[in-house]
Amino acid sequence: MTAVRTAAVIGGGIAGHTAALALHKAGIEATVYEGYASSAEKIGGAIALAANGVAALEVIGAESAVLDHSYPISRQVTRIGTKTITMPALPDLPAMRIVLRQDLYGALQEQATDLGIATHYGKRLVAADQDGTGVTARFEDGSSAEVDLIIGADGVHSTVRQLIDPDAPGPRYTGLLALDGRSDLEAGEPDVMSFAFGSKAYYLFWRHPDGGTVWGANLPRPTPMSVRDARAIEAEQWRQTLLETYGSDAPGGELIRRTPADRLNATGALYIMPSVPHWSRDRLVIIGDAAHAPSNSSGQGASLAIESAIELAKCLRDASSVQAATAAYEALRRPRVERIAKQASRINRTKAPGRFGQVVAASIMPLVMAAAMRPEKIFGPTLRYRIDWDDAVRV
Ligand SMILES: Cc1cc2nc3c(=O)[nH]c(=O)nc-3n(C[C@H](O)[C@H](O)[C@H](O)COP(=O)(O)OP(=O)(O)OC[C@H]3O[C@@H](n4cnc5c(N)ncnc54)[C@H](O)[C@@H]3O)c2cc1C
């Protein structure tokens, strides 16, 4: 039935390797092309994978990529100054899982390799030439690949998005830098993730099962900074910068003071993708952060990337033309990802610089209370979403 036999997946992150595994299940031959020279170059901190993301991986038999390398967090609390509000968990849903980004990437790629799916490193896509019968992916090193379809899983700064539409909007800087670490301090209760609004900025933390506390900071900064530039700064210098913002917060200040330098990481600027008008053009299509990067407040970026990768593969399996498949994919995915992005953007506004102190308490409290009073309404549609692989897509 499918009009696509071969696909070049651009980007070897979560969306890219999930797409390759899903395409394989759909009977389509996929090859992954990653711009970095090795997977080790993009190591980051921990990711919290929500129940819908883990369930989506189950559809393609890849849930062990998360379950074998992660630990659960079953409760969440919001701390605003000295107030703590417990968020009720949804009954019958599995806990979110914390996994190191490098472990998840590694496990997905290993599974792909075991199935005969190749990942080529050092292959940065720079152009694509389409004709009536196929598309040629052109890489920076001068090499190329001829396929039926190019899938852009190339993140917020996507090249494929630009090739689809040179006028496509780029990512919007949130005004926040991401840093994380693992402190020797034992803060909060085991199995609980705390979202903390300190006196000047937002941070989050949870206990690591092997001891200590993992924390993540959203540090206000007027201009963005690349991962490379952020990592060029010494950990001790970052500690001083973080203490200027979080030093008087409890437990934020102590968490940072008691983080060994080799466990303090800078990840660079946090971005959000505004609504992208075109997700595809002829034989080019985008998935994951390239198409829809919600604010990190949603806790859904990775899960939505996984879902989109699998649903695109389903559409390609069932449609008789590339255009019908990509149109069906966008119709299936756009309403969901835009609803979640909108919900998260309300929370993100409260994290923005200049909103802290009295102002933040006033603005975040109604949102937190609404979520605490009606968890099913606020979180149910996001977390209970399930993909039925056997259900044919109507195209
Ligand atoms: C600090 C931080 C914390 C986060 N925490 C969470 C969390 O707890 N839970 C959650 O669900 N989400 C979280 N997210 C979001 C999540 O990481 C992303 O939504 C997810 O990684 C998107 O995956 P992706 O594969 O679409 O993009 P990416 O992970 O960005 O992967 C894109 C890949 O494409 C490659 N690439 C780019 N351009 C090219 C090119 N031209 N040619 C070839 N390759 C190219 C890149 O090198 C990269 O490997 C977080 C994000 C950040 C920044």
Coordinates of C-alpha atoms and ligand atoms in Angstrom, one line a residue:
M1 CA 0.0 0.0 0.0
T2 CA 2.7 2.5 1.0
A3 CA 4.2 4.8 -1.6
V4 CA 7.4 5.0 0.4
R5 CA 10.0 2.2 0.5
T6 CA 13.1 4.2 1.7
A7 CA 13.5 7.1 4.1
A8 CA 16.4 9.2 5.3
V9 CA 15.9 10.3 8.9
I10 CA 17.8 13.5 9.6
G11 CA 18.9 13.6 13.3
G12 CA 19.8 10.8 15.7
G13 CA 18.0 12.1 18.8
I14 CA 14.9 10.7 20.4
A15 CA 12.5 11.5 17.5
G16 CA 15.0 10.2 14.9
H17 CA 15.7 6.8 16.3
T18 CA 12.1 6.3 17.3
A19 CA 11.1 7.1 13.7
A20 CA 13.6 4.6 12.3
L21 CA 12.2 1.8 14.6
A22 CA 8.6 2.7 13.7
L23 CA 9.4 2.8 10.0
H24 CA 11.0 -0.6 10.3
K25 CA 7.8 -2.0 11.9
A26 CA 5.8 -0.4 9.0
G27 CA 8.0 -2.2 6.5
I28 CA 9.9 0.9 5.3
E29 CA 13.7 0.9 5.1
A30 CA 15.1 3.8 7.2
T31 CA 18.6 5.2 7.6
V32 CA 19.6 7.7 10.3
Y33 CA 21.9 10.6 9.5
E34 CA 23.3 12.5 12.5
G35 CA 25.2 15.8 12.2
Y36 CA 27.5 15.2 15.2
A37 CA 30.6 13.0 14.7
S38 CA 29.4 10.7 17.5
S39 CA 26.4 10.2 19.8
A40 CA 28.6 11.2 22.8
E41 CA 28.8 14.8 21.7
K42 CA 25.3 15.7 22.7
I43 CA 25.2 14.2 26.2
G44 CA 22.8 16.1 28.5
G45 CA 21.2 15.6 31.8
A46 CA 18.1 13.7 32.9
I47 CA 14.8 13.6 31.0
A48 CA 11.4 12.8 32.7
L49 CA 9.4 10.6 30.4
A50 CA 5.6 10.8 30.9
A51 CA 3.3 7.8 30.9
N52 CA 2.1 8.6 27.3
G53 CA 5.7 8.6 26.0
V54 CA 6.6 5.3 27.6
A55 CA 3.3 3.8 26.3
A56 CA 4.1 5.0 22.8
L57 CA 7.5 3.3 22.9
E58 CA 5.7 0.1 23.9
V59 CA 3.9 0.2 20.5
I60 CA 7.2 -0.3 18.7
G61 CA 8.6 -2.7 21.3
A62 CA 11.1 -0.1 22.6
E63 CA 9.9 0.5 26.1
S64 CA 12.9 -1.3 27.6
A65 CA 15.0 1.6 26.2
V66 CA 13.4 3.6 29.1
L67 CA 12.4 1.0 31.6
D68 CA 15.8 -0.7 31.9
H69 CA 17.7 2.6 32.5
S70 CA 15.3 4.7 34.6
Y71 CA 13.7 5.1 38.0
P72 CA 10.1 6.2 38.8
I73 CA 8.8 9.4 40.3
S74 CA 5.2 8.9 41.4
R75 CA 4.4 12.3 43.1
Q76 CA 4.8 15.9 42.2
V77 CA 4.6 19.0 44.5
T78 CA 4.8 22.7 43.7
R79 CA 6.6 24.9 46.1
I80 CA 5.9 28.6 46.0
G81 CA 8.0 30.4 48.7
T82 CA 7.2 28.5 51.9
K83 CA 3.9 27.0 50.6
T84 CA 3.8 23.4 49.2
I85 CA 0.9 22.1 47.1
T86 CA 0.7 18.4 46.4
M87 CA -0.5 17.5 42.9
P88 CA -2.8 14.5 43.0
A89 CA -1.6 11.7 40.8
L90 CA -4.0 10.2 38.2
P91 CA -5.2 6.8 39.4
D92 CA -4.1 3.7 37.3
L93 CA -1.4 5.6 35.4
P94 CA 2.2 4.4 35.6
A95 CA 4.7 6.8 37.2
M96 CA 6.8 9.1 35.0
R97 CA 10.3 7.7 34.5
I98 CA 13.6 9.5 34.9
V99 CA 16.3 8.5 32.4
L100 CA 19.6 10.0 31.4
R101 CA 19.5 11.4 27.9
Q102 CA 22.6 9.5 26.9
D103 CA 21.1 6.2 28.1
L104 CA 17.9 6.7 26.2
Y105 CA 19.7 7.7 23.0
G106 CA 22.1 4.7 23.4
A107 CA 19.4 2.1 24.0
L108 CA 17.2 3.3 21.1
Q109 CA 20.2 3.3 18.7
E110 CA 21.3 -0.1 19.9
Q111 CA 17.8 -1.5 19.2
A112 CA 17.9 0.1 15.8
T113 CA 21.3 -1.4 15.0
D114 CA 20.1 -4.9 16.1
L115 CA 17.3 -4.6 13.5
G116 CA 19.8 -3.7 10.8
I117 CA 19.0 0.1 10.8
A118 CA 22.2 2.1 10.1
T119 CA 23.1 5.3 11.9
H120 CA 25.7 7.5 10.1
Y121 CA 27.5 10.1 12.2
G122 CA 29.2 13.3 10.9
K123 CA 26.4 13.6 8.2
R124 CA 25.0 17.2 8.5
L125 CA 22.2 17.7 6.0
V126 CA 22.6 21.0 4.1
A127 CA 20.2 20.6 1.1
A128 CA 17.6 18.4 -0.6
D129 CA 16.7 18.1 -4.3
Q130 CA 13.3 16.7 -5.2
D131 CA 12.0 15.4 -8.5
G132 CA 8.9 13.5 -9.4
T133 CA 10.2 10.1 -8.3
G134 CA 12.4 10.8 -5.2
V135 CA 14.5 13.1 -3.2
T136 CA 18.3 13.4 -2.7
A137 CA 19.6 14.4 0.7
R138 CA 22.9 16.4 0.4
F139 CA 25.3 16.4 3.3
E140 CA 28.0 18.9 4.3
D141 CA 30.8 16.4 3.6
G142 CA 29.8 16.2 -0.1
S143 CA 28.0 12.9 0.2
S144 CA 24.4 12.3 -0.7
A145 CA 21.6 9.7 -0.3
E146 CA 18.6 9.1 -2.7
V147 CA 15.4 8.1 -1.0
D148 CA 11.6 8.3 -1.3
L149 CA 11.3 10.6 1.7
I150 CA 13.4 12.8 4.0
I151 CA 12.2 13.0 7.6
G152 CA 13.5 16.0 9.6
A153 CA 14.0 14.9 13.2
D154 CA 16.7 17.6 13.5
G155 CA 15.5 19.6 16.5
V156 CA 14.5 23.2 17.1
H157 CA 17.1 24.6 14.7
S158 CA 15.9 22.3 12.0
T159 CA 17.4 22.5 8.5
V160 CA 14.6 20.4 7.0
R161 CA 12.0 22.9 8.3
Q162 CA 13.8 25.7 6.4
L163 CA 14.0 23.5 3.3
I164 CA 10.2 23.0 3.5
D165 CA 9.5 26.7 4.0
P166 CA 12.3 29.3 4.0
D167 CA 9.9 31.6 5.8
A168 CA 9.2 29.2 8.6
P169 CA 9.5 30.7 12.0
G170 CA 12.6 29.9 14.0
P171 CA 12.6 28.9 17.7
R172 CA 11.8 31.5 20.3
Y173 CA 14.3 32.0 23.2
T174 CA 12.5 31.7 26.5
G175 CA 14.9 34.1 28.3
L176 CA 16.1 31.1 30.4
L177 CA 19.2 28.9 30.4
A178 CA 19.1 25.3 31.5
L179 CA 21.6 24.0 34.1
D180 CA 21.5 20.8 36.1
G181 CA 23.4 18.8 38.7
R182 CA 23.4 16.2 41.3
S183 CA 23.9 17.5 44.9
D184 CA 25.2 15.6 47.9
L185 CA 22.3 17.1 49.9
E186 CA 19.2 14.9 50.5
A187 CA 16.4 17.4 49.9
G188 CA 12.6 16.6 49.8
E189 CA 11.1 13.2 50.0
P190 CA 12.1 10.1 48.0
D191 CA 9.9 9.5 44.9
V192 CA 8.7 13.1 44.7
M193 CA 9.5 15.8 42.1
S194 CA 9.4 19.3 43.5
F195 CA 8.7 22.3 41.2
A196 CA 10.1 25.3 43.1
F197 CA 9.4 29.0 42.6
G198 CA 12.3 30.6 44.5
S199 CA 12.7 34.3 45.3
K200 CA 14.2 35.1 41.9
A201 CA 13.8 32.1 39.6
Y202 CA 12.3 28.7 39.0
Y203 CA 14.1 25.3 39.7
L204 CA 13.1 21.7 40.2
F205 CA 14.6 18.8 42.2
W206 CA 14.1 15.2 43.2
R207 CA 16.0 12.6 45.2
H208 CA 18.3 10.2 43.3
P209 CA 17.7 6.5 44.3
D210 CA 21.5 6.1 44.8
G211 CA 21.8 9.1 47.1
G212 CA 21.8 12.9 46.7
T213 CA 19.4 15.1 44.9
V214 CA 19.1 15.9 41.2
W215 CA 18.2 19.5 40.4
G216 CA 17.5 21.5 37.3
A217 CA 17.6 25.3 37.1
N218 CA 16.0 27.7 34.6
L219 CA 18.3 30.6 35.0
P220 CA 17.0 34.0 33.6
R221 CA 19.4 35.5 31.0
P222 CA 18.5 38.2 28.5
T223 CA 20.4 36.7 25.6
P224 CA 20.6 33.0 24.6
M225 CA 23.8 31.0 24.9
S226 CA 24.7 27.9 22.9
V227 CA 25.5 24.6 24.5
R228 CA 29.1 24.9 23.4
D229 CA 29.5 28.4 25.0
A230 CA 27.7 27.3 28.1
R231 CA 30.0 24.3 28.5
A232 CA 33.1 26.5 27.9
I233 CA 32.4 28.2 31.3
E234 CA 34.0 26.6 34.4
A235 CA 31.6 24.8 36.8
E236 CA 32.8 27.1 39.7
Q237 CA 31.9 30.2 37.7
W238 CA 28.4 28.7 37.0
R239 CA 28.1 27.9 40.7
Q240 CA 28.7 31.6 41.6
T241 CA 26.2 32.8 38.9
L242 CA 23.6 30.3 40.2
L243 CA 24.1 31.3 43.8
E244 CA 23.4 35.0 42.9
T245 CA 20.0 33.8 41.8
Y246 CA 19.2 30.9 44.1
G247 CA 21.6 31.4 47.0
S248 CA 18.9 32.5 49.5
D249 CA 16.3 29.9 48.4
A250 CA 15.7 26.7 50.5
P251 CA 16.7 24.2 49.5
G252 CA 18.0 25.7 46.2
G253 CA 21.0 27.5 47.6
E254 CA 22.2 24.5 49.6
L255 CA 21.6 22.1 46.7
I256 CA 23.9 24.2 44.5
R257 CA 26.6 24.7 47.2
R258 CA 26.8 21.0 47.8
T259 CA 27.0 19.9 44.1
P260 CA 30.5 18.7 43.2
A261 CA 31.9 20.6 40.2
D262 CA 32.1 17.5 38.0
R263 CA 28.3 17.0 38.5
L264 CA 27.3 20.5 37.4
N265 CA 26.2 20.7 33.8
A266 CA 25.2 23.6 31.6
T267 CA 22.9 22.8 28.6
G268 CA 22.4 26.3 27.1
A269 CA 19.3 28.2 26.1
L270 CA 15.8 26.9 26.4
Y271 CA 13.7 27.4 23.3
I272 CA 10.0 27.0 22.3
M273 CA 8.8 26.5 18.7
P274 CA 5.9 28.8 17.8
S275 CA 3.3 27.2 15.6
V276 CA 5.0 26.0 12.3
P277 CA 2.6 26.7 9.3
H278 CA 3.9 23.9 7.1
W279 CA 5.1 20.5 8.4
S280 CA 5.7 19.0 5.0
R281 CA 6.4 19.8 1.3
D282 CA 6.3 17.1 -1.2
R283 CA 9.0 14.6 0.0
L284 CA 10.1 16.5 3.1
V285 CA 8.4 16.2 6.5
I286 CA 9.3 17.2 10.0
I287 CA 8.7 15.5 13.4
G288 CA 9.7 16.1 17.1
D289 CA 11.2 19.4 18.2
A290 CA 11.6 20.5 14.5
A291 CA 7.8 20.7 14.2
H292 CA 6.6 21.2 17.8
A293 CA 8.9 22.0 20.8
P294 CA 6.6 22.9 23.7
S295 CA 8.0 24.7 26.7
N296 CA 9.9 22.5 29.1
S297 CA 7.2 23.3 31.6
S298 CA 5.0 20.7 29.8
G299 CA 7.3 17.8 30.5
Q300 CA 6.1 16.5 27.2
G301 CA 8.8 17.4 24.6
A302 CA 10.3 14.0 24.3
S303 CA 7.0 12.1 24.7
L304 CA 5.3 14.1 21.9
A305 CA 8.4 13.6 19.7
I306 CA 8.1 9.8 20.2
E307 CA 4.3 9.9 19.5
S308 CA 4.7 11.9 16.3
A309 CA 7.5 9.7 15.0
I310 CA 5.3 6.6 15.4
E311 CA 2.1 8.2 14.0
L312 CA 4.0 9.4 10.9
A313 CA 5.2 5.8 10.3
K314 CA 1.6 4.6 10.6
C315 CA 0.4 7.2 8.1
L316 CA 3.2 6.2 5.6
R317 CA 2.2 2.6 6.1
D318 CA -1.5 3.2 5.2
A319 CA -1.5 6.0 2.6
S320 CA -1.1 5.4 -1.1
S321 CA 0.8 8.6 -1.7
V322 CA 3.5 10.6 0.2
Q323 CA 1.2 13.7 0.1
A324 CA -1.8 11.8 1.5
A325 CA 0.4 10.4 4.3
T326 CA 2.0 13.6 5.4
A327 CA -1.4 15.4 5.3
A328 CA -3.0 12.7 7.5
Y329 CA 0.0 12.8 9.9
E330 CA -0.3 16.6 10.3
A331 CA -4.1 16.3 10.8
L332 CA -3.6 13.7 13.5
R333 CA -0.9 15.4 15.4
R334 CA -1.3 19.2 15.1
P335 CA -4.4 19.7 17.4
R336 CA -2.8 17.6 20.2
V337 CA 0.6 19.2 20.2
E338 CA -0.7 22.7 19.9
R339 CA -3.2 22.2 22.8
I340 CA -0.3 20.9 25.0
A341 CA 2.0 23.8 23.9
K342 CA -0.7 26.3 24.7
Q343 CA -1.3 24.8 28.2
A344 CA 2.4 24.8 29.0
S345 CA 3.0 28.4 27.7
R346 CA 0.8 29.7 30.5
I347 CA 3.1 28.2 33.1
N348 CA 6.1 29.3 31.2
R349 CA 5.1 32.9 31.3
T350 CA 5.3 32.7 35.1
K351 CA 8.9 31.5 34.9
A352 CA 10.0 34.4 32.8
P353 CA 12.5 36.9 34.2
G354 CA 11.0 39.8 36.1
R355 CA 8.0 37.9 37.3
F356 CA 9.3 36.6 40.6
G357 CA 8.7 37.6 44.2
Q358 CA 5.1 38.6 45.0
V359 CA 4.1 38.6 41.4
V360 CA 4.9 35.0 40.7
A361 CA 2.9 33.7 43.7
A362 CA -0.1 35.6 42.5
S363 CA 0.1 34.5 38.9
I364 CA 1.0 30.8 39.4
M365 CA -1.3 30.0 42.3
P366 CA -4.6 29.8 40.3
L367 CA -2.9 27.5 37.7
V368 CA -1.5 25.2 40.4
M369 CA -4.8 25.2 42.3
A370 CA -6.8 24.4 39.1
A371 CA -4.5 21.5 38.4
A372 CA -4.6 20.2 42.0
M373 CA -8.4 20.4 42.0
R374 CA -9.0 18.9 38.6
P375 CA -6.0 16.7 37.7
E376 CA -8.0 14.5 35.3
K377 CA -9.2 17.4 33.3
I378 CA -5.8 19.2 33.2
F379 CA -3.5 16.1 32.7
G380 CA -5.8 13.3 31.6
P381 CA -6.0 14.0 27.9
T382 CA -2.2 14.4 27.7
L383 CA -1.1 11.4 29.8
R384 CA -3.8 8.9 28.8
Y385 CA -3.2 9.2 25.0
R386 CA -2.5 5.8 23.4
I387 CA -1.6 4.9 19.8
D388 CA -3.3 1.9 18.3
W389 CA -0.8 0.5 15.8
D390 CA -3.3 -1.9 14.2
D391 CA -6.0 0.7 13.7
A392 CA -5.7 1.8 10.0
V393 CA -5.3 5.5 9.4
R394 CA -8.1 7.0 7.3
V395 CA -6.4 8.6 4.3
Ligands
LIG1 C1 17.4 21.2 29.4 C2 16.2 20.4 28.7 C3 15.5 19.5 29.5 C4 14.4 18.8 29.0 N1 13.7 18.0 29.8 C5 12.7 17.3 29.3 C6 12.0 16.4 30.1 O1 12.2 16.2 31.3 N2 11.0 15.7 29.5 C7 10.6 15.8 28.2 O2 9.7 15.1 27.7 N3 11.3 16.6 27.4 C8 12.3 17.4 27.9 N4 13.1 18.2 27.1 C9 12.7 18.3 25.7 C10 13.3 17.1 24.9 O3 14.7 17.0 25.2 C11 13.0 17.3 23.4 O4 11.7 17.6 23.2 C12 13.4 16.1 22.6 O5 14.8 15.8 22.9 C13 13.2 16.3 21.2 O6 13.8 15.3 20.4 P1 14.2 15.5 18.9 O7 14.8 14.2 18.5 O8 13.0 16.0 18.2 O9 15.3 16.6 18.9 P2 16.8 16.7 19.4 O10 16.9 15.9 20.7 O11 17.2 18.1 19.4 O12 17.6 15.9 18.3 C14 17.9 16.5 17.0 C15 19.1 15.8 16.5 O13 19.3 16.3 15.1 C16 20.7 16.6 14.9 N5 20.7 17.5 13.8 C17 20.4 18.8 13.8 N6 20.5 19.4 12.6 C18 21.0 18.4 11.8 C19 21.4 18.4 10.4 N7 21.3 19.4 9.6 N8 21.8 17.2 9.9 C20 21.9 16.1 10.7 N9 21.6 16.1 12.0 C21 21.1 17.2 12.5 C22 21.1 17.1 16.2 O14 22.5 17.0 16.4 C23 20.4 16.2 17.2 O15 21.1 15.0 17.5 C24 14.1 19.0 27.6 C25 14.9 19.8 26.8 C26 15.9 20.5 27.4 C27 16.7 21.5 26.5

